[in-house]
JSON list of C-alpha atoms in Angstrom, two decimals:
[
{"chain": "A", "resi": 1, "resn": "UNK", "atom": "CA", "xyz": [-16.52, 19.31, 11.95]},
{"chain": "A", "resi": 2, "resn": "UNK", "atom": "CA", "xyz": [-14.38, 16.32, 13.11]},
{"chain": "A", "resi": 3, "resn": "UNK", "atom": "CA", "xyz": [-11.51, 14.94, 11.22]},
{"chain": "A", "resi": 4, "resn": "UNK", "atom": "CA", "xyz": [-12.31, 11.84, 9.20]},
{"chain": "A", "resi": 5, "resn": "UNK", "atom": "CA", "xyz": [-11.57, 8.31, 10.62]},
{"chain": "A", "resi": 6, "resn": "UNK", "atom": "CA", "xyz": [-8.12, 7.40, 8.74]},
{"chain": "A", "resi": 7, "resn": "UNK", "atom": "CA", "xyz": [-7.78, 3.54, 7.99]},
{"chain": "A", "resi": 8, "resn": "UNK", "atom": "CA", "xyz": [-4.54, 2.59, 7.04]},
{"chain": "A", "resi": 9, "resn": "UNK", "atom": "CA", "xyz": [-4.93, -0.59, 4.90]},
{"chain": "A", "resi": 10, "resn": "UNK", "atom": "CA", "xyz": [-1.88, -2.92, 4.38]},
{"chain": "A", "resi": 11, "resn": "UNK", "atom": "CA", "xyz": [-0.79, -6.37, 3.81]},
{"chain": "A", "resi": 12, "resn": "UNK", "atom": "CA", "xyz": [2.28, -8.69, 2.40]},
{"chain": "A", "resi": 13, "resn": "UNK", "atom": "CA", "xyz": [2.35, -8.72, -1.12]},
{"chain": "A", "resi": 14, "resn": "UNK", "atom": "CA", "xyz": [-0.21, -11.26, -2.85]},
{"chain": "A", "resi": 15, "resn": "UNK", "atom": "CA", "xyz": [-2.80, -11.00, 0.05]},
{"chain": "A", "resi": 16, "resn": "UNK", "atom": "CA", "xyz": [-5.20, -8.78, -2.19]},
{"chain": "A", "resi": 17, "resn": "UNK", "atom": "CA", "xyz": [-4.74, -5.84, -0.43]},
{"chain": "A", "resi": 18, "resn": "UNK", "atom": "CA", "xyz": [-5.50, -3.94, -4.09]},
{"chain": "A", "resi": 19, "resn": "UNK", "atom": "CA", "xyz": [-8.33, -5.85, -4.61]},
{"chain": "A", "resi": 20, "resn": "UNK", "atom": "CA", "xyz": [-9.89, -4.86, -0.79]},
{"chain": "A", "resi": 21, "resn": "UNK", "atom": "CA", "xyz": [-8.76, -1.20, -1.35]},
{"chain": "A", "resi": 22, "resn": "UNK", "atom": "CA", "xyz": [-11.35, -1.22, -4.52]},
{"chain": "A", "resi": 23, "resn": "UNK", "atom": "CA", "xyz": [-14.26, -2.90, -2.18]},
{"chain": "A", "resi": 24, "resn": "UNK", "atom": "CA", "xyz": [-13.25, -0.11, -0.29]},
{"chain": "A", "resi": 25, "resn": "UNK", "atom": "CA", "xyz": [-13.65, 2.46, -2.68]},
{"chain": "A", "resi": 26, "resn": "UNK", "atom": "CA", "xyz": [-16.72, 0.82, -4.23]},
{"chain": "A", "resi": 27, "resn": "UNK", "atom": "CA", "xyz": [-18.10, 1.54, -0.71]},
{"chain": "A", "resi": 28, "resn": "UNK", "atom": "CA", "xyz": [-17.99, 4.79, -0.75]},
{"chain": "A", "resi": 29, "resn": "UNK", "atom": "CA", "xyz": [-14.65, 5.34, 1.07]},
{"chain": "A", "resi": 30, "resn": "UNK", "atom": "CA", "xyz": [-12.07, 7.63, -0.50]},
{"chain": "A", "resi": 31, "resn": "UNK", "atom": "CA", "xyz": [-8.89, 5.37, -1.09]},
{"chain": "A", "resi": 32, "resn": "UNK", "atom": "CA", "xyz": [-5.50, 7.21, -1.16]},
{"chain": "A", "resi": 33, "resn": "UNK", "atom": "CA", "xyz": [-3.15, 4.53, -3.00]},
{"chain": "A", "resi": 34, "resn": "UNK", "atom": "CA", "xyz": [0.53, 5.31, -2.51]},
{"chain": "A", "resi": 35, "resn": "UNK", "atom": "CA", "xyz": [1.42, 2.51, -5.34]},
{"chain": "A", "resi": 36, "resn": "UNK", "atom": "CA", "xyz": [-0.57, 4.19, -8.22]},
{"chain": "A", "resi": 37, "resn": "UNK", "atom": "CA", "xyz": [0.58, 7.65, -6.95]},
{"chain": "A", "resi": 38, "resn": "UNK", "atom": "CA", "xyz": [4.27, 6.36, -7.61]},
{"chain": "A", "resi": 39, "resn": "UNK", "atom": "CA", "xyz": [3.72, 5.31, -10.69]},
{"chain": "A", "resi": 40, "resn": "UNK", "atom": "CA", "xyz": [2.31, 8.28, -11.65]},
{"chain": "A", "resi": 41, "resn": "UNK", "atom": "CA", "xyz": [5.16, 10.29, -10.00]},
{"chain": "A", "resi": 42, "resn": "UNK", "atom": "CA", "xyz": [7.11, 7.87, -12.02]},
{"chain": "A", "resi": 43, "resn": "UNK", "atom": "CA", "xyz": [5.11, 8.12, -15.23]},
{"chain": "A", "resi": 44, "resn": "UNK", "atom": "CA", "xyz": [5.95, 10.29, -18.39]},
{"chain": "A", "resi": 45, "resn": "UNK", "atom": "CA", "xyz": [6.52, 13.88, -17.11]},
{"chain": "A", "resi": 46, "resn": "UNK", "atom": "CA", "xyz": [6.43, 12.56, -13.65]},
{"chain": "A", "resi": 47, "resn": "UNK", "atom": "CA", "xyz": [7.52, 14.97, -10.72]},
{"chain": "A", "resi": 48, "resn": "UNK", "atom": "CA", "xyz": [10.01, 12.32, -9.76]},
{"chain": "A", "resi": 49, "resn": "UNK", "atom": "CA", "xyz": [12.06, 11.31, -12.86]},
{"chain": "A", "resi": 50, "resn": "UNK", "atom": "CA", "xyz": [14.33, 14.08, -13.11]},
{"chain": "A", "resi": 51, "resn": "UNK", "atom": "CA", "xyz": [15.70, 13.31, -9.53]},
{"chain": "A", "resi": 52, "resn": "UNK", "atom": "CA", "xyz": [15.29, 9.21, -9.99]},
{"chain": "A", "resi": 53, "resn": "UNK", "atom": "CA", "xyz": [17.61, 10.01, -13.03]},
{"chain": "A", "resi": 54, "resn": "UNK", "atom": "CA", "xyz": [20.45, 11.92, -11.43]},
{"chain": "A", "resi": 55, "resn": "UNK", "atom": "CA", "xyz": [20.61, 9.44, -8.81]},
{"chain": "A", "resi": 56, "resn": "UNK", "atom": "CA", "xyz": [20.37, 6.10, -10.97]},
{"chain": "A", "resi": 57, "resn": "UNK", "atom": "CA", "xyz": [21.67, 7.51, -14.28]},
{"chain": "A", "resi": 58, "resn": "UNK", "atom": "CA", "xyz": [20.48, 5.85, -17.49]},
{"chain": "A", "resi": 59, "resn": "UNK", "atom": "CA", "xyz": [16.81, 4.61, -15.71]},
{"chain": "A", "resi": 60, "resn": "UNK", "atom": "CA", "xyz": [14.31, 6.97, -17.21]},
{"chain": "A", "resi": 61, "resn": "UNK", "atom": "CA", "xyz": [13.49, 7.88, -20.70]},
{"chain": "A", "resi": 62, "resn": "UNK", "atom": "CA", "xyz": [10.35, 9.01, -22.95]},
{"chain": "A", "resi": 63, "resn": "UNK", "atom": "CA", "xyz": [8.22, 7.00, -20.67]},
{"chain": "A", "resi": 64, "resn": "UNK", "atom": "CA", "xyz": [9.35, 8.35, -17.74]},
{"chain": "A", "resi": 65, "resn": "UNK", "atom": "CA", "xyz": [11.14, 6.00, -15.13]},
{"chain": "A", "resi": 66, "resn": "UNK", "atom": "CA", "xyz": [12.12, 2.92, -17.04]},
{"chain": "A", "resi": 67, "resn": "UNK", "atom": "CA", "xyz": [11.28, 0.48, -13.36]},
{"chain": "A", "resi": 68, "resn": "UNK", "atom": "CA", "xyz": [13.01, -2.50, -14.77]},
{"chain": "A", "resi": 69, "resn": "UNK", "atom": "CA", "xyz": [15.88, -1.35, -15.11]},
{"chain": "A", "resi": 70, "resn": "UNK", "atom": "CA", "xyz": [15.57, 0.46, -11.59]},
{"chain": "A", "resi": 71, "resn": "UNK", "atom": "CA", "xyz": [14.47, -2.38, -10.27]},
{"chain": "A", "resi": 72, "resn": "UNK", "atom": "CA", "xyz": [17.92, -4.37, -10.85]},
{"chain": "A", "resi": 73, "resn": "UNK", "atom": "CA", "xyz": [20.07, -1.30, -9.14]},
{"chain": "A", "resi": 74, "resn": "UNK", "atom": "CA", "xyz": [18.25, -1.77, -6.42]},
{"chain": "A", "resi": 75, "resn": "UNK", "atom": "CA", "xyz": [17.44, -5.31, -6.30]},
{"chain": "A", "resi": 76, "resn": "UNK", "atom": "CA", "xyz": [19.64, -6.59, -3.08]},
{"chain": "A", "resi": 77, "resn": "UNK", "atom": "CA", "xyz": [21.24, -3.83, -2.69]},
{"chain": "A", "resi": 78, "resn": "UNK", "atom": "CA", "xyz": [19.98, -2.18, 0.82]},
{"chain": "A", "resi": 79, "resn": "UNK", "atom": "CA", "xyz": [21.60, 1.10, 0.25]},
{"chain": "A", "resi": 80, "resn": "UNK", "atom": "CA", "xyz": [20.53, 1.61, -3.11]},
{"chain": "A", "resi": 81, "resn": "UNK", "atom": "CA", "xyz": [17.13, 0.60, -2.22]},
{"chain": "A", "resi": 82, "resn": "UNK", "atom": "CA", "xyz": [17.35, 3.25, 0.39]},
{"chain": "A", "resi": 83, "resn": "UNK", "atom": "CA", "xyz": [18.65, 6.02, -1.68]},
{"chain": "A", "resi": 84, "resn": "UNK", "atom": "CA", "xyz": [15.47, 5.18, -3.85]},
{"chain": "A", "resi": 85, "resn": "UNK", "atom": "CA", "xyz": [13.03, 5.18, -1.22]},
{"chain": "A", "resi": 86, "resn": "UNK", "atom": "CA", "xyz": [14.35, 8.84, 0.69]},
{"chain": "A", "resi": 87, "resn": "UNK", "atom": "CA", "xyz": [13.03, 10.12, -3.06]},
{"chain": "A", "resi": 88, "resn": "UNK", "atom": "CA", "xyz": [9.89, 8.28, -3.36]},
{"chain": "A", "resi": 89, "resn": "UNK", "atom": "CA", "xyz": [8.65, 8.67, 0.21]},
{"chain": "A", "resi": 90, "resn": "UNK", "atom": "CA", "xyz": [8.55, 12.36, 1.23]},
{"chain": "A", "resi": 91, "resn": "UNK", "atom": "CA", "xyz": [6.94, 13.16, -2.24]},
{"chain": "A", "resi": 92, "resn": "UNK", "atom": "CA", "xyz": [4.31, 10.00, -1.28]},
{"chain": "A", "resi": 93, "resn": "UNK", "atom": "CA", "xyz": [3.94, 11.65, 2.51]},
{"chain": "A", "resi": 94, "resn": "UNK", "atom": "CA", "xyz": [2.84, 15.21, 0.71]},
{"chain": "A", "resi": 95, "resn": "UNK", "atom": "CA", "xyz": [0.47, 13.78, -1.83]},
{"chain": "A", "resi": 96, "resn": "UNK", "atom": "CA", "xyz": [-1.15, 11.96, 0.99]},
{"chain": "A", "resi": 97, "resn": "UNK", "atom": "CA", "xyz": [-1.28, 15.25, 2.99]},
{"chain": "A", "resi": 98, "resn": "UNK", "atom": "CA", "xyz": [-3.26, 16.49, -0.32]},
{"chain": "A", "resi": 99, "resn": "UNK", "atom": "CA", "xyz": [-5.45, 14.08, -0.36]},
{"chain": "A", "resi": 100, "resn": "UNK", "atom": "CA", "xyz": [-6.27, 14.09, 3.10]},
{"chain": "A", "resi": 101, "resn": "UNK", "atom": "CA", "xyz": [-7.09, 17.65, 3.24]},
{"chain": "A", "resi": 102, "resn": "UNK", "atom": "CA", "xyz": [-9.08, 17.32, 0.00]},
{"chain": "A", "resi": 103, "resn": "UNK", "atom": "CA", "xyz": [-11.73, 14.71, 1.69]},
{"chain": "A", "resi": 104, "resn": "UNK", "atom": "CA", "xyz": [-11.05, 15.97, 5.45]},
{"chain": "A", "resi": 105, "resn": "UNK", "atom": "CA", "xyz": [-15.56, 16.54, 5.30]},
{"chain": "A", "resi": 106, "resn": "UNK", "atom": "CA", "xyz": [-15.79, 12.62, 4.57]},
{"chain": "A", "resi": 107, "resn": "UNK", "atom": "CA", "xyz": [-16.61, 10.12, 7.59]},
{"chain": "A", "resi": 108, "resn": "UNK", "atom": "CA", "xyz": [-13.85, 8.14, 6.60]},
{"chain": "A", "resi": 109, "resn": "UNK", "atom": "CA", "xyz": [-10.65, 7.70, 4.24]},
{"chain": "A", "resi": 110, "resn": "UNK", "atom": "CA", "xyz": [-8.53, 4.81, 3.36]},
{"chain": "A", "resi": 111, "resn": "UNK", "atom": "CA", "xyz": [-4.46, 4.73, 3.12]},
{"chain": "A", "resi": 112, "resn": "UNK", "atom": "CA", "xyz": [-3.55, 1.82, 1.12]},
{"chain": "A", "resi": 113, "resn": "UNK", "atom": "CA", "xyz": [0.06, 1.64, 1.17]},
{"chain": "A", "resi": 114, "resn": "UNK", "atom": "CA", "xyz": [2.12, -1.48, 1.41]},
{"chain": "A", "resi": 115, "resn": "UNK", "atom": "CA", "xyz": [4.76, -0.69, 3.76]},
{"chain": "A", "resi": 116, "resn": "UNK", "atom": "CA", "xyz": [2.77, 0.57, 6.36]},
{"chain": "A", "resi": 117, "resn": "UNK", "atom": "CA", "xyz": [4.44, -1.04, 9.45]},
{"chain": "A", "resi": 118, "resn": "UNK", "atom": "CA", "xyz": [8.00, -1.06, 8.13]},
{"chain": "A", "resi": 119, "resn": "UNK", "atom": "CA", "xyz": [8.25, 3.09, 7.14]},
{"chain": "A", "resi": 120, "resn": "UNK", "atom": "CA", "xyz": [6.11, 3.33, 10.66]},
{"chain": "A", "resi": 121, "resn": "UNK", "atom": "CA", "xyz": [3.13, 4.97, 8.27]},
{"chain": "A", "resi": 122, "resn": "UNK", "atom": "CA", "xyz": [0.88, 3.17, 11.45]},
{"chain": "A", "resi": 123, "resn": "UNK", "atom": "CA", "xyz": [1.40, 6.07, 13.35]},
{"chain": "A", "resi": 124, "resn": "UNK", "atom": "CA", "xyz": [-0.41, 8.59, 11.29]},
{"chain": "A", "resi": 125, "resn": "UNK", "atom": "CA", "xyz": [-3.71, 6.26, 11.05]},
{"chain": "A", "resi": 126, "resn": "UNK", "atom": "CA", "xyz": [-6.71, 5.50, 13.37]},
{"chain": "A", "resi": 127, "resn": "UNK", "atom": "CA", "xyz": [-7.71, 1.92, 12.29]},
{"chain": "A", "resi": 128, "resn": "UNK", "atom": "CA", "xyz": [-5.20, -0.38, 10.97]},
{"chain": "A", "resi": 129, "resn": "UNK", "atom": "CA", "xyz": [-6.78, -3.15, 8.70]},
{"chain": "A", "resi": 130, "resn": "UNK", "atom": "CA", "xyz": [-4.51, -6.04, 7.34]},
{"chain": "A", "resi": 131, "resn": "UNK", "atom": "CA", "xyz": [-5.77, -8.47, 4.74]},
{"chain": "A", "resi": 132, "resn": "UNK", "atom": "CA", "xyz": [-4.04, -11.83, 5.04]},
{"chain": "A", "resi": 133, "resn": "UNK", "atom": "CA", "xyz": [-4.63, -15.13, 3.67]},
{"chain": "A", "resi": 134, "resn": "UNK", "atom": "CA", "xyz": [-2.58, -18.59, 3.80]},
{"chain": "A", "resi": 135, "resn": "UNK", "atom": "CA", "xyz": [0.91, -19.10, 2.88]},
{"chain": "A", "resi": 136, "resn": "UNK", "atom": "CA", "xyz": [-0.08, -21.50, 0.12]},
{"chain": "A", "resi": 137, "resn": "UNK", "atom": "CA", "xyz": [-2.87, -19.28, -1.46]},
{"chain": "A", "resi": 138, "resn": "UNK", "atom": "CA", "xyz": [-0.07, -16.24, -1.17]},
{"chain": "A", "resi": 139, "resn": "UNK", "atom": "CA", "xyz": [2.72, -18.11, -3.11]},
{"chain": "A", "resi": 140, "resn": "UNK", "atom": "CA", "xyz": [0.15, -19.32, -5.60]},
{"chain": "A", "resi": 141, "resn": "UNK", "atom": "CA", "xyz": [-1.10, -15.84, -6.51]},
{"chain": "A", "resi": 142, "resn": "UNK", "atom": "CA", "xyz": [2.43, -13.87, -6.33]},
{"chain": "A", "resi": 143, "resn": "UNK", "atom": "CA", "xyz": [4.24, -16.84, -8.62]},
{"chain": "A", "resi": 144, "resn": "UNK", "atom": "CA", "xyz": [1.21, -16.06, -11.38]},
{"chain": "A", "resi": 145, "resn": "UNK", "atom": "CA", "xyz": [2.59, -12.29, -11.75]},
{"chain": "A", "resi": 146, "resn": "UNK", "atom": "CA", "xyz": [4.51, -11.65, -14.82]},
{"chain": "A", "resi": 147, "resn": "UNK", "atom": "CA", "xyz": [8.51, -12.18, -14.53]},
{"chain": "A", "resi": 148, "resn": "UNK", "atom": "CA", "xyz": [8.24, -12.91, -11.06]},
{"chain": "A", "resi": 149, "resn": "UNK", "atom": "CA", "xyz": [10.88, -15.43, -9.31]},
{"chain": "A", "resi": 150, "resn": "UNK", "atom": "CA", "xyz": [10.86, -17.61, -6.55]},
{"chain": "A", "resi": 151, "resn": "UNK", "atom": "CA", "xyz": [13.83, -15.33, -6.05]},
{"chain": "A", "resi": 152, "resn": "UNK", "atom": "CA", "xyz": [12.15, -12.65, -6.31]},
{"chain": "A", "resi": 153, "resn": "UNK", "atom": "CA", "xyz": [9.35, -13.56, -4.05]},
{"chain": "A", "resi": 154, "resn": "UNK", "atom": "CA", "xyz": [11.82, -14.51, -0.82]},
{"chain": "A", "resi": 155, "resn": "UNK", "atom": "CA", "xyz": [13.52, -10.83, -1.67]},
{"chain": "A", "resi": 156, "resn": "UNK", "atom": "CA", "xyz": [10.06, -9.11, -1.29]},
{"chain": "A", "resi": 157, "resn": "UNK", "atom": "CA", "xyz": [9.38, -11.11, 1.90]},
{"chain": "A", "resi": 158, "resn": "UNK", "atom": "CA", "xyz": [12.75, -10.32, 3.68]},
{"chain": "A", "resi": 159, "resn": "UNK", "atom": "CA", "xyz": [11.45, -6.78, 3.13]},
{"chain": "A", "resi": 160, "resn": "UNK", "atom": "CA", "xyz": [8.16, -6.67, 4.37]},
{"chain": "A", "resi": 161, "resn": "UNK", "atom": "CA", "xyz": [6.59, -7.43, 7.87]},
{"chain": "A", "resi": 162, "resn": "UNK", "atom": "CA", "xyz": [5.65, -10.93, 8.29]},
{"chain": "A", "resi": 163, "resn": "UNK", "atom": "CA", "xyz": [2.14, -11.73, 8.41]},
{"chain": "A", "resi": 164, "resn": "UNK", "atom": "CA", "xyz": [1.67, -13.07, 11.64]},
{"chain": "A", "resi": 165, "resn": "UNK", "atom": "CA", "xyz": [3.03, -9.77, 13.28]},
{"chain": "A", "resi": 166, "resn": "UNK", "atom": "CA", "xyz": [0.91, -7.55, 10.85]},
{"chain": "A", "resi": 167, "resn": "UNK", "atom": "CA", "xyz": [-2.17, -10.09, 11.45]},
{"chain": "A", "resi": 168, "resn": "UNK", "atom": "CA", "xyz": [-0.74, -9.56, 15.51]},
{"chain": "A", "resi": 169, "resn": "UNK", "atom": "CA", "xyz": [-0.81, -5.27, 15.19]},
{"chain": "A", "resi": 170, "resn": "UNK", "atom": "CA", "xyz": [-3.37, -5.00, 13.19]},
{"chain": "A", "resi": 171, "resn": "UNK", "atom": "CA", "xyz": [-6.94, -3.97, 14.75]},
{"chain": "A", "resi": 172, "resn": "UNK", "atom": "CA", "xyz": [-8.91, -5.23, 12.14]},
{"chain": "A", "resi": 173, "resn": "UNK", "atom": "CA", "xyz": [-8.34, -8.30, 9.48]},
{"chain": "A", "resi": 174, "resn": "UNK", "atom": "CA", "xyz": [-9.32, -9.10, 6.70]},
{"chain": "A", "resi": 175, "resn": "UNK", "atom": "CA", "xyz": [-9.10, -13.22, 5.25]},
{"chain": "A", "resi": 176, "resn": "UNK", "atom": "CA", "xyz": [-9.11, -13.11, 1.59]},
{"chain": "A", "resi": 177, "resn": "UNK", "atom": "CA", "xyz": [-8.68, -17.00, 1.24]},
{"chain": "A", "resi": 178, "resn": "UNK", "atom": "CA", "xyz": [-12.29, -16.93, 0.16]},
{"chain": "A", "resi": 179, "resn": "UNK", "atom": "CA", "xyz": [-14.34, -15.86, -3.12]},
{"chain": "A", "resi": 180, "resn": "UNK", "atom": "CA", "xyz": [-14.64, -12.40, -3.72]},
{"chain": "A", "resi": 181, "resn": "UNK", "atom": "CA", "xyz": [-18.00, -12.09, -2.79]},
{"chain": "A", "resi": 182, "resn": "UNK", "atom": "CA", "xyz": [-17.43, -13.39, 0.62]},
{"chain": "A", "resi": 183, "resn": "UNK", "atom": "CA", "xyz": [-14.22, -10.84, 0.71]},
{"chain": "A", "resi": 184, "resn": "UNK", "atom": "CA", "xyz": [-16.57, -7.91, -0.50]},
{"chain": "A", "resi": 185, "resn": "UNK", "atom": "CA", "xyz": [-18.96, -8.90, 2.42]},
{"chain": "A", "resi": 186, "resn": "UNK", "atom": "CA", "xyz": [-16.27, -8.79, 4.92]},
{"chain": "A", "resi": 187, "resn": "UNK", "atom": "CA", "xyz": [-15.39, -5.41, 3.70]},
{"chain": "A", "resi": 188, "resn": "UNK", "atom": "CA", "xyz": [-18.89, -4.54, 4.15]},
{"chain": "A", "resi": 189, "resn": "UNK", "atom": "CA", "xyz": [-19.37, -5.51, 7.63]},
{"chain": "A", "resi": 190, "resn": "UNK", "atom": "CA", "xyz": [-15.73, -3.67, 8.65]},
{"chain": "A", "resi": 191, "resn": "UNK", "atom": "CA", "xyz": [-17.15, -0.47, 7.33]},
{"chain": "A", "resi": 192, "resn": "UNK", "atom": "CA", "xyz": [-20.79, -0.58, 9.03]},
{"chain": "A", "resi": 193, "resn": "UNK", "atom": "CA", "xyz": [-18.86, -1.53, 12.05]},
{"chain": "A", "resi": 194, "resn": "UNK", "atom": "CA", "xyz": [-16.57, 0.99, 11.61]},
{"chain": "A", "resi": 195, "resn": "UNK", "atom": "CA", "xyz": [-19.13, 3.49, 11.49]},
{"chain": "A", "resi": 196, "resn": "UNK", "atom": "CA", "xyz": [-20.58, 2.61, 15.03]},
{"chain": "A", "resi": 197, "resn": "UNK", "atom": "CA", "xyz": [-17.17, 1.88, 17.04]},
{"chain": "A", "resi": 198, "resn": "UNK", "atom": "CA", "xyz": [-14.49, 3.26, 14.61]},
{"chain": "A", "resi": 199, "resn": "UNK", "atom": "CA", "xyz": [-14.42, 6.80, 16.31]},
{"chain": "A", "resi": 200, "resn": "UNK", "atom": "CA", "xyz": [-13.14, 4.94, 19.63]},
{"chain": "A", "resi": 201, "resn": "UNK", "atom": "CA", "xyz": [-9.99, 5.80, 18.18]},
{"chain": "A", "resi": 202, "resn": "UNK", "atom": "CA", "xyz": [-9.89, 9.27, 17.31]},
{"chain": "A", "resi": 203, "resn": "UNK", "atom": "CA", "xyz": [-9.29, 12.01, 18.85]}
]
């Protein structure tokens, strides 16, 4: 049996790449999100807070990793950040190995993860799909998020791909400057077309 078509799904923060992975999923297409599974990795009894701990001492407790206060360690601070992230993304890579050999008899499966350009996650996908939207709507809909900064948002930014070159790589986008009905439709029409020309791709 062929391997499923892999569509890596990814976009700068406040696009609604979340709210196209559950369109997605709604479809019919099994969604691997690397987010949630860090947060549960994170969570209370989480396979990662013993090691987040002895690296950022004082970070974790009964809830498991306490991501405020990890968030200002590594907040600006490259190295930290990176320390952080050769934890998180090797246990992300083998969950995603899981879950790909898990639904390997589906037609298709979605990776929805975030950094998908800059940790060069493009690589292991077929289809890359980017959702996108205008600066304006973007800054609107991140500055509505609890505690976050216009600080904040230009950190996040300097971190992530801009979206003209994601919009520039990607095979497939996605505008979600629209209602969400006219988003889901979108969605719709990607996967039917996906289904006829997607395997183009795959080898």
């Amino acid at each position: 049996m062929s391997k499923p078509l892999i569509i890596g799904l990814t976009g700068s923060i406040g696009m609604g790449k979340s709210t196209v992975a559950a369109m997605f999923e709604e479809a019919g297409v099994p969604v691997f999100d690397a987010d949630a599974e860090v947060r549960a990795m994170q969570g209370a009894g989480g396979e990662l807070v013993p090691a987040i701990e002895a690296a950022f001492p004082g970070c974790t407790g009964p809830d498991g990793v306490d991501r405020e206060a990890l968030g200002a360690k590594v907040f600006g601070d490259r190295d930290q950040l990176a320390r952080l992230e050769a934890l998180v993304h090797p246990a992300v890579a083998a969950k995603r190995e899981a879950f790909l050999e898990l639904h390997r008899d589906s037609p298709a499966i979605l990776f929805d993860i975030p950094l998908l350009f800059e940790k060069g996650g493009h690589t292991a996908v077929d289809v890359i799909v980017v959702v996108s939207a205008p600066a304006e709507i973007q800054r609107e809909r991140v500055l509505r998020r609890p505690g976050m900064t216009e600080e904040k948002f230009a950190h996040i930014l300097g971190l992530q791909t801009p979206d003209a070159d994601k919009r520039a790589r990607a095979d497939h986008v996605i505008d979600t400057s629209g209602s969400l009905d006219e988003t889901r439709c979108a969605v719709r029409a990607l996967i039917t077309k996906l289904g006829t020309d997607g395997g183009e791709k795959t080898s």
